[in-house]
Amino acid sequence: MFEKSTWIRLPRNVVVGHGVLSETVDAVDELHLHGRPLIVTSPTPREVAGERVAAGFADEGLDPKTVVVDEASFAAVTRVIDAAREAEVGFLVGVGGGKAIDIAKMASDELGLGFVSVPTAASHDGIVSGRGSVPDEGTRHSVAAEPPLAVVADTEVLADAPWRLTTAGCADIISNYTAVKDWRLAQRLQNVEYSEYAAALAEMTAEMLVDNAGSIKPGLEESAWVVVKALVSSGVAMSIADSSRPASGAEHLFSHQLDRIAPGAALHGHQVGVGSIVTEYLHGGDWRGIRDALATIGAPTTAEELGIDDDTVVEALTTAHEIRDRYTILGNGMSEAAAVEAVETTGVV
Ligand SMILES: [Zn+2]
């Protein structure tokens, strides 16, 4: 008796390239979304892209409404939901580096409305996945929502974003290596559902980025192109798996724990990159290769470069397994001595 089934939710339109911001209206039009758009953005993204996107919708007579959010918080999500209800909008468009997109994604999930992602920085794979989270009084409020219906990534805008955001996106992709290793381990030890296709795609994406590491340079649209396409591939891998597993393992648990202990200290991608060096070491793999790839791109490889003190890194490693019920190489937790040994050996501290 065959009883397997799967449901793969993918973005319908993914538009990437030079000047594609002006194609946002067309990309949305094809989705047969109706009603007013609500543009969710933050101050700088609004200037670099949000206003142009709004103008495009206005030209079509769609009377867009814009909400500017200042920080990633649950209060901001609530404010967007209220604004959407009040203006009776038909769909949401997140325009930003990550914060605005996460907030728009969570609000649209709650509202049951369509959501379009317009990233202004290639800083993490949340710009194409359905997964998002914002801090909520000491914890994090997360959703595993549907992925955006469309992604419009203008390489001209992305290449202009602060370089550290792009290196964070690269590091988030490089972390696929250890995420997939953790996933396989969990499959073997815990019979966790595993997808060969999703794992292969996630690994290949990391590999292609590492192979191109030397040509990823600030200010180049070509670099933005390489990184954002890799982020899209990672998102597709998560869609195929219907899980964040292909792109999120112990290195992500470590990063989430740092977010709790030292909120706002470093970028998500940079934290998972350093986490990957350590967890690759724990897997007995080529941690030097991961470290060197991060260094070539200009992403942090040490606690100091993250701006986080050594003790905090050790604390995050020894407590990361408590974050969520996700089996990884961290198992039931690292002892402090083992964590110190791992970070010293890998040169993280
Ligand atoms: Zn990530």
Coordinates of C-alpha atoms and ligand atoms in Angstrom, one line a residue:
M1 CA 0.0 0.0 0.0
F2 CA 1.5 3.3 -1.1
E3 CA 0.7 6.0 1.5
K4 CA 3.3 8.7 0.9
S5 CA 2.3 12.3 0.0
T6 CA 4.0 15.6 -0.3
W7 CA 2.9 19.2 -0.8
I8 CA 5.5 21.5 -2.2
R9 CA 4.8 25.2 -2.0
L10 CA 7.0 27.3 -4.2
P11 CA 7.0 31.0 -5.1
R12 CA 5.2 31.4 -8.4
N13 CA 7.3 34.2 -9.9
V14 CA 10.9 34.8 -9.1
V15 CA 12.3 37.8 -10.9
V16 CA 16.0 38.6 -10.5
G17 CA 18.2 41.1 -12.3
H18 CA 19.1 44.6 -13.2
G19 CA 16.3 47.1 -12.8
V20 CA 13.6 44.5 -12.2
L21 CA 12.0 46.6 -9.5
S22 CA 10.0 48.2 -12.2
E23 CA 8.6 44.8 -13.0
T24 CA 7.0 44.3 -9.6
V25 CA 3.6 45.3 -10.8
D26 CA 3.7 42.8 -13.7
A27 CA 5.0 40.1 -11.4
V28 CA 2.1 40.7 -9.1
D29 CA -0.5 41.1 -11.9
E30 CA 0.2 37.6 -13.1
L31 CA -0.7 36.2 -9.7
H32 CA -4.3 37.4 -10.0
L33 CA -4.1 39.1 -6.6
H34 CA -6.9 41.6 -6.1
G35 CA -7.4 44.8 -4.1
R36 CA -5.1 47.4 -2.7
P37 CA -1.5 46.5 -1.9
L38 CA -0.1 47.1 1.6
I39 CA 3.6 47.9 1.3
V40 CA 5.5 47.0 4.5
T41 CA 9.0 48.6 4.6
S42 CA 11.5 50.2 6.9
P43 CA 13.1 53.7 6.6
T44 CA 16.1 53.0 4.4
P45 CA 14.5 50.3 2.2
R46 CA 11.6 52.7 1.7
E47 CA 14.0 55.3 0.1
V48 CA 15.9 52.8 -2.0
A49 CA 12.9 50.8 -3.3
G50 CA 9.7 51.1 -1.3
E51 CA 8.7 54.4 -2.8
R52 CA 9.3 53.2 -6.4
V53 CA 7.3 50.1 -5.8
A54 CA 4.4 52.2 -4.4
A55 CA 4.6 54.5 -7.3
G56 CA 4.4 51.6 -9.7
F57 CA 1.2 50.4 -8.0
A58 CA -0.2 53.9 -7.9
D59 CA 0.3 54.3 -11.7
E60 CA -1.9 51.2 -12.1
G61 CA -4.6 52.9 -10.0
L62 CA -4.2 50.4 -7.2
D63 CA -4.0 53.0 -4.4
P64 CA -1.2 51.4 -2.4
K65 CA -0.9 51.9 1.3
T66 CA 2.5 52.0 3.0
V67 CA 3.4 51.1 6.6
V68 CA 7.0 51.9 7.8
V69 CA 8.3 49.6 10.6
D70 CA 11.3 50.6 12.6
E71 CA 12.1 47.4 14.5
A72 CA 11.5 43.7 14.2
S73 CA 9.0 43.1 17.0
F74 CA 5.7 41.4 17.6
A75 CA 4.2 44.9 18.2
A76 CA 5.2 45.8 14.6
V77 CA 3.5 42.7 13.3
T78 CA 0.3 43.7 15.1
R79 CA 0.5 47.2 13.8
V80 CA 0.8 45.9 10.2
I81 CA -2.2 43.6 10.8
D82 CA -4.3 46.5 12.1
A83 CA -3.2 48.7 9.1
A84 CA -4.1 46.0 6.7
R85 CA -7.6 45.5 8.2
E86 CA -8.3 49.2 8.4
A87 CA -7.2 49.9 4.8
E88 CA -9.0 46.6 3.6
V89 CA -6.0 45.6 1.5
G90 CA -5.9 42.6 -0.8
F91 CA -2.3 41.6 -0.4
L92 CA 1.0 42.5 1.3
V93 CA 4.4 43.5 -0.2
G94 CA 7.4 43.3 2.0
V95 CA 10.2 45.7 0.9
G96 CA 13.4 45.5 2.9
G97 CA 16.5 43.7 4.1
G98 CA 14.8 41.0 6.2
K99 CA 13.0 42.8 9.1
A100 CA 10.3 44.3 6.9
I101 CA 9.9 41.0 5.0
D102 CA 9.6 38.9 8.1
I103 CA 7.0 41.2 9.5
A104 CA 5.0 41.3 6.3
K105 CA 5.2 37.5 6.0
M106 CA 4.0 37.0 9.6
A107 CA 1.2 39.5 9.2
S108 CA 0.0 38.1 5.9
D109 CA 0.0 34.6 7.4
E110 CA -2.2 35.8 10.2
L111 CA -4.5 37.7 7.8
G112 CA -4.7 34.9 5.2
L113 CA -3.6 37.2 2.5
G114 CA -1.0 36.8 -0.3
F115 CA 2.5 38.1 0.2
V116 CA 5.2 39.3 -2.2
S117 CA 8.9 39.7 -1.2
V118 CA 11.0 42.5 -2.5
P119 CA 14.4 42.2 -0.8
T120 CA 16.7 45.2 -0.7
A121 CA 19.6 43.2 0.7
A122 CA 20.7 39.6 0.1
S123 CA 21.3 39.0 3.8
H124 CA 19.6 35.7 4.6
D125 CA 17.4 33.0 3.0
G126 CA 14.3 34.3 4.8
I127 CA 13.7 36.6 1.8
V128 CA 12.5 33.5 -0.2
S129 CA 11.3 31.0 2.4
G130 CA 8.1 30.9 4.3
R131 CA 9.9 30.9 7.6
G132 CA 10.2 34.0 9.7
S133 CA 10.6 35.0 13.3
V134 CA 10.7 38.2 15.4
P135 CA 11.7 38.7 19.0
D136 CA 8.9 38.6 21.5
E137 CA 9.7 39.4 25.1
G138 CA 12.8 37.3 25.6
T139 CA 11.6 34.5 23.3
R140 CA 11.0 34.5 19.5
H141 CA 7.7 34.4 17.7
S142 CA 8.1 32.2 14.7
V143 CA 6.0 31.1 11.8
A144 CA 6.4 28.4 9.2
A145 CA 4.1 30.1 6.7
E146 CA 3.8 29.7 3.0
P147 CA 6.7 31.1 0.9
P148 CA 6.1 34.4 -0.9
L149 CA 3.9 34.2 -4.0
A150 CA 6.5 36.3 -5.9
V151 CA 10.1 37.4 -5.2
V152 CA 11.4 40.5 -7.0
A153 CA 15.1 40.9 -6.4
D154 CA 16.7 43.9 -8.2
T155 CA 20.5 43.4 -8.4
E156 CA 21.1 47.1 -8.8
V157 CA 19.5 47.7 -5.4
L158 CA 21.1 44.6 -3.8
A159 CA 24.6 45.6 -4.9
D160 CA 24.1 49.0 -3.3
A161 CA 23.2 47.5 0.1
P162 CA 25.9 47.5 2.9
W163 CA 28.4 44.9 2.0
R164 CA 28.2 43.2 5.4
L165 CA 24.6 42.3 4.6
T166 CA 25.7 40.4 1.5
T167 CA 28.5 38.6 3.3
A168 CA 25.9 37.5 5.9
G169 CA 23.8 36.1 3.1
C170 CA 26.8 34.2 1.8
A171 CA 27.5 32.7 5.3
D172 CA 23.9 31.7 5.6
I173 CA 24.2 29.7 2.4
I174 CA 27.6 28.2 3.4
S175 CA 25.9 26.9 6.6
N176 CA 23.8 24.5 4.4
Y177 CA 26.8 22.2 4.5
T178 CA 26.5 21.6 8.2
A179 CA 22.7 21.8 8.2
V180 CA 22.5 18.9 5.8
K181 CA 25.0 16.9 7.8
D182 CA 22.8 17.4 10.9
W183 CA 19.7 16.4 8.9
R184 CA 21.3 13.2 7.8
L185 CA 22.4 12.4 11.3
A186 CA 18.9 13.1 12.6
Q187 CA 17.5 10.8 9.9
R188 CA 19.9 8.0 10.9
L189 CA 19.4 8.3 14.6
Q190 CA 15.9 9.6 15.0
N191 CA 14.3 8.5 11.7
V192 CA 13.5 12.2 10.9
E193 CA 11.9 12.6 7.5
Y194 CA 14.6 13.3 4.9
S195 CA 14.6 14.4 1.3
E196 CA 17.5 13.4 -1.0
Y197 CA 16.5 16.1 -3.5
A198 CA 16.3 18.9 -1.0
A199 CA 19.6 17.9 0.6
A200 CA 21.4 17.7 -2.7
L201 CA 20.1 21.1 -3.8
A202 CA 21.1 22.7 -0.5
E203 CA 24.5 21.2 -0.7
M204 CA 25.0 22.1 -4.3
T205 CA 24.0 25.7 -3.6
A206 CA 26.6 26.0 -0.9
E207 CA 29.2 24.4 -3.1
M208 CA 28.5 26.8 -6.1
L209 CA 28.8 29.8 -3.8
V210 CA 32.1 28.5 -2.3
D211 CA 33.5 27.9 -5.8
N212 CA 32.6 31.5 -6.7
A213 CA 33.8 32.9 -3.3
G214 CA 36.8 34.7 -4.9
S215 CA 34.6 36.6 -7.3
I216 CA 32.1 37.8 -4.8
K217 CA 33.1 41.5 -4.3
P218 CA 31.5 44.7 -2.9
G219 CA 29.6 46.9 -5.3
L220 CA 29.4 44.3 -8.1
E221 CA 25.9 43.5 -9.4
E222 CA 27.3 40.1 -10.6
S223 CA 28.0 39.2 -7.0
A224 CA 24.5 40.2 -5.9
W225 CA 23.2 38.0 -8.7
V226 CA 25.2 35.0 -7.5
V227 CA 24.2 35.4 -3.9
V228 CA 20.5 36.1 -4.4
K229 CA 20.2 33.1 -6.8
A230 CA 21.8 30.9 -4.1
L231 CA 19.3 32.3 -1.6
V232 CA 16.5 31.4 -3.9
S233 CA 17.9 27.9 -4.4
S234 CA 18.1 27.4 -0.6
G235 CA 14.5 28.6 -0.3
V236 CA 13.4 26.1 -3.0
A237 CA 15.3 23.3 -1.1
M238 CA 13.3 24.2 2.1
S239 CA 10.1 24.2 0.0
I240 CA 10.8 20.8 -1.4
A241 CA 11.6 19.5 2.1
D242 CA 8.6 21.4 3.6
S243 CA 11.1 22.0 6.4
S244 CA 14.0 24.4 7.2
R245 CA 16.2 21.4 7.7
P246 CA 18.2 21.7 4.4
A247 CA 19.4 25.2 5.5
S248 CA 19.2 25.1 9.3
G249 CA 21.0 22.8 11.7
A250 CA 23.0 23.1 14.9
E251 CA 24.7 26.3 13.6
H252 CA 21.3 27.9 13.5
L253 CA 20.5 26.8 17.0
F254 CA 23.8 28.4 18.1
S255 CA 22.8 31.6 16.4
H256 CA 19.3 31.7 17.9
Q257 CA 20.9 31.2 21.3
L258 CA 23.2 34.1 20.7
D259 CA 20.2 36.2 19.8
R260 CA 18.8 35.4 23.2
I261 CA 22.0 35.9 25.2
A262 CA 23.5 38.8 23.3
P263 CA 20.6 40.3 21.3
G264 CA 21.6 42.4 18.3
A265 CA 25.3 41.7 18.6
A266 CA 25.9 40.4 15.1
L267 CA 24.0 39.6 11.9
H268 CA 22.1 36.2 11.6
G269 CA 24.3 35.0 8.7
H270 CA 27.5 35.9 10.4
Q271 CA 26.6 34.0 13.5
V272 CA 25.5 30.9 11.7
G273 CA 28.8 31.1 9.7
V274 CA 30.9 30.9 12.8
G275 CA 28.6 28.3 14.2
S276 CA 29.2 26.2 11.0
I277 CA 33.0 26.2 11.6
V278 CA 32.4 24.7 15.0
T279 CA 29.7 22.2 14.1
E280 CA 31.7 21.1 11.0
Y281 CA 34.5 20.4 13.4
L282 CA 32.2 18.4 15.6
H283 CA 31.1 16.3 12.6
G284 CA 34.8 15.6 11.9
G285 CA 34.5 17.4 8.6
D286 CA 36.5 20.0 6.7
W287 CA 36.0 22.9 9.1
R288 CA 39.1 24.7 7.6
G289 CA 37.4 24.7 4.2
I290 CA 34.3 26.4 5.7
R291 CA 36.5 28.9 7.6
D292 CA 38.5 29.7 4.5
A293 CA 35.4 30.2 2.4
L294 CA 33.9 32.6 5.0
A295 CA 37.3 34.5 5.2
T296 CA 37.6 34.8 1.4
I297 CA 34.1 36.5 1.3
G298 CA 35.0 38.7 4.3
A299 CA 32.5 37.1 6.7
P300 CA 33.6 36.8 10.4
T301 CA 35.3 33.6 11.5
T302 CA 36.0 34.4 15.1
A303 CA 34.0 35.5 18.2
E304 CA 36.0 38.8 18.2
E305 CA 35.0 39.5 14.6
L306 CA 31.3 38.9 15.6
G307 CA 31.8 41.4 18.5
I308 CA 30.8 38.7 21.0
D309 CA 33.0 37.7 23.9
D310 CA 34.4 34.2 24.3
D311 CA 32.4 33.2 27.3
T312 CA 29.1 34.1 25.5
V313 CA 30.1 31.9 22.5
V314 CA 30.8 28.9 24.9
E315 CA 27.6 29.5 26.7
A316 CA 25.6 29.6 23.5
L317 CA 27.2 26.3 22.4
T318 CA 26.5 24.5 25.6
T319 CA 22.8 25.6 25.7
A320 CA 21.9 25.7 22.0
H321 CA 20.4 22.2 22.0
E322 CA 17.7 23.5 24.4
I323 CA 16.3 25.9 21.8
R324 CA 14.0 23.6 20.0
D325 CA 13.3 20.0 19.5
R326 CA 15.6 19.5 16.5
Y327 CA 18.1 16.7 16.7
T328 CA 21.6 17.8 15.6
I329 CA 25.3 17.0 16.2
L330 CA 24.8 18.8 19.6
G331 CA 22.7 15.8 20.7
N332 CA 21.8 16.4 24.4
G333 CA 24.3 19.2 24.7
M334 CA 28.0 19.9 24.8
S335 CA 29.9 20.0 28.1
E336 CA 31.7 23.3 28.8
A337 CA 35.1 21.6 28.4
A338 CA 34.2 20.2 25.0
A339 CA 32.8 23.6 23.8
V340 CA 36.0 25.3 24.9
E341 CA 38.1 22.7 23.2
A342 CA 36.1 23.1 19.9
V343 CA 36.2 26.9 19.8
E344 CA 40.0 26.9 20.7
T345 CA 40.9 24.2 18.1
T346 CA 39.0 26.0 15.3
G347 CA 40.4 29.4 16.3
V348 CA 36.9 30.8 16.9
V349 CA 38.3 32.2 20.2
Ligands
ZN1 ZN 19.7 31.3 8.2

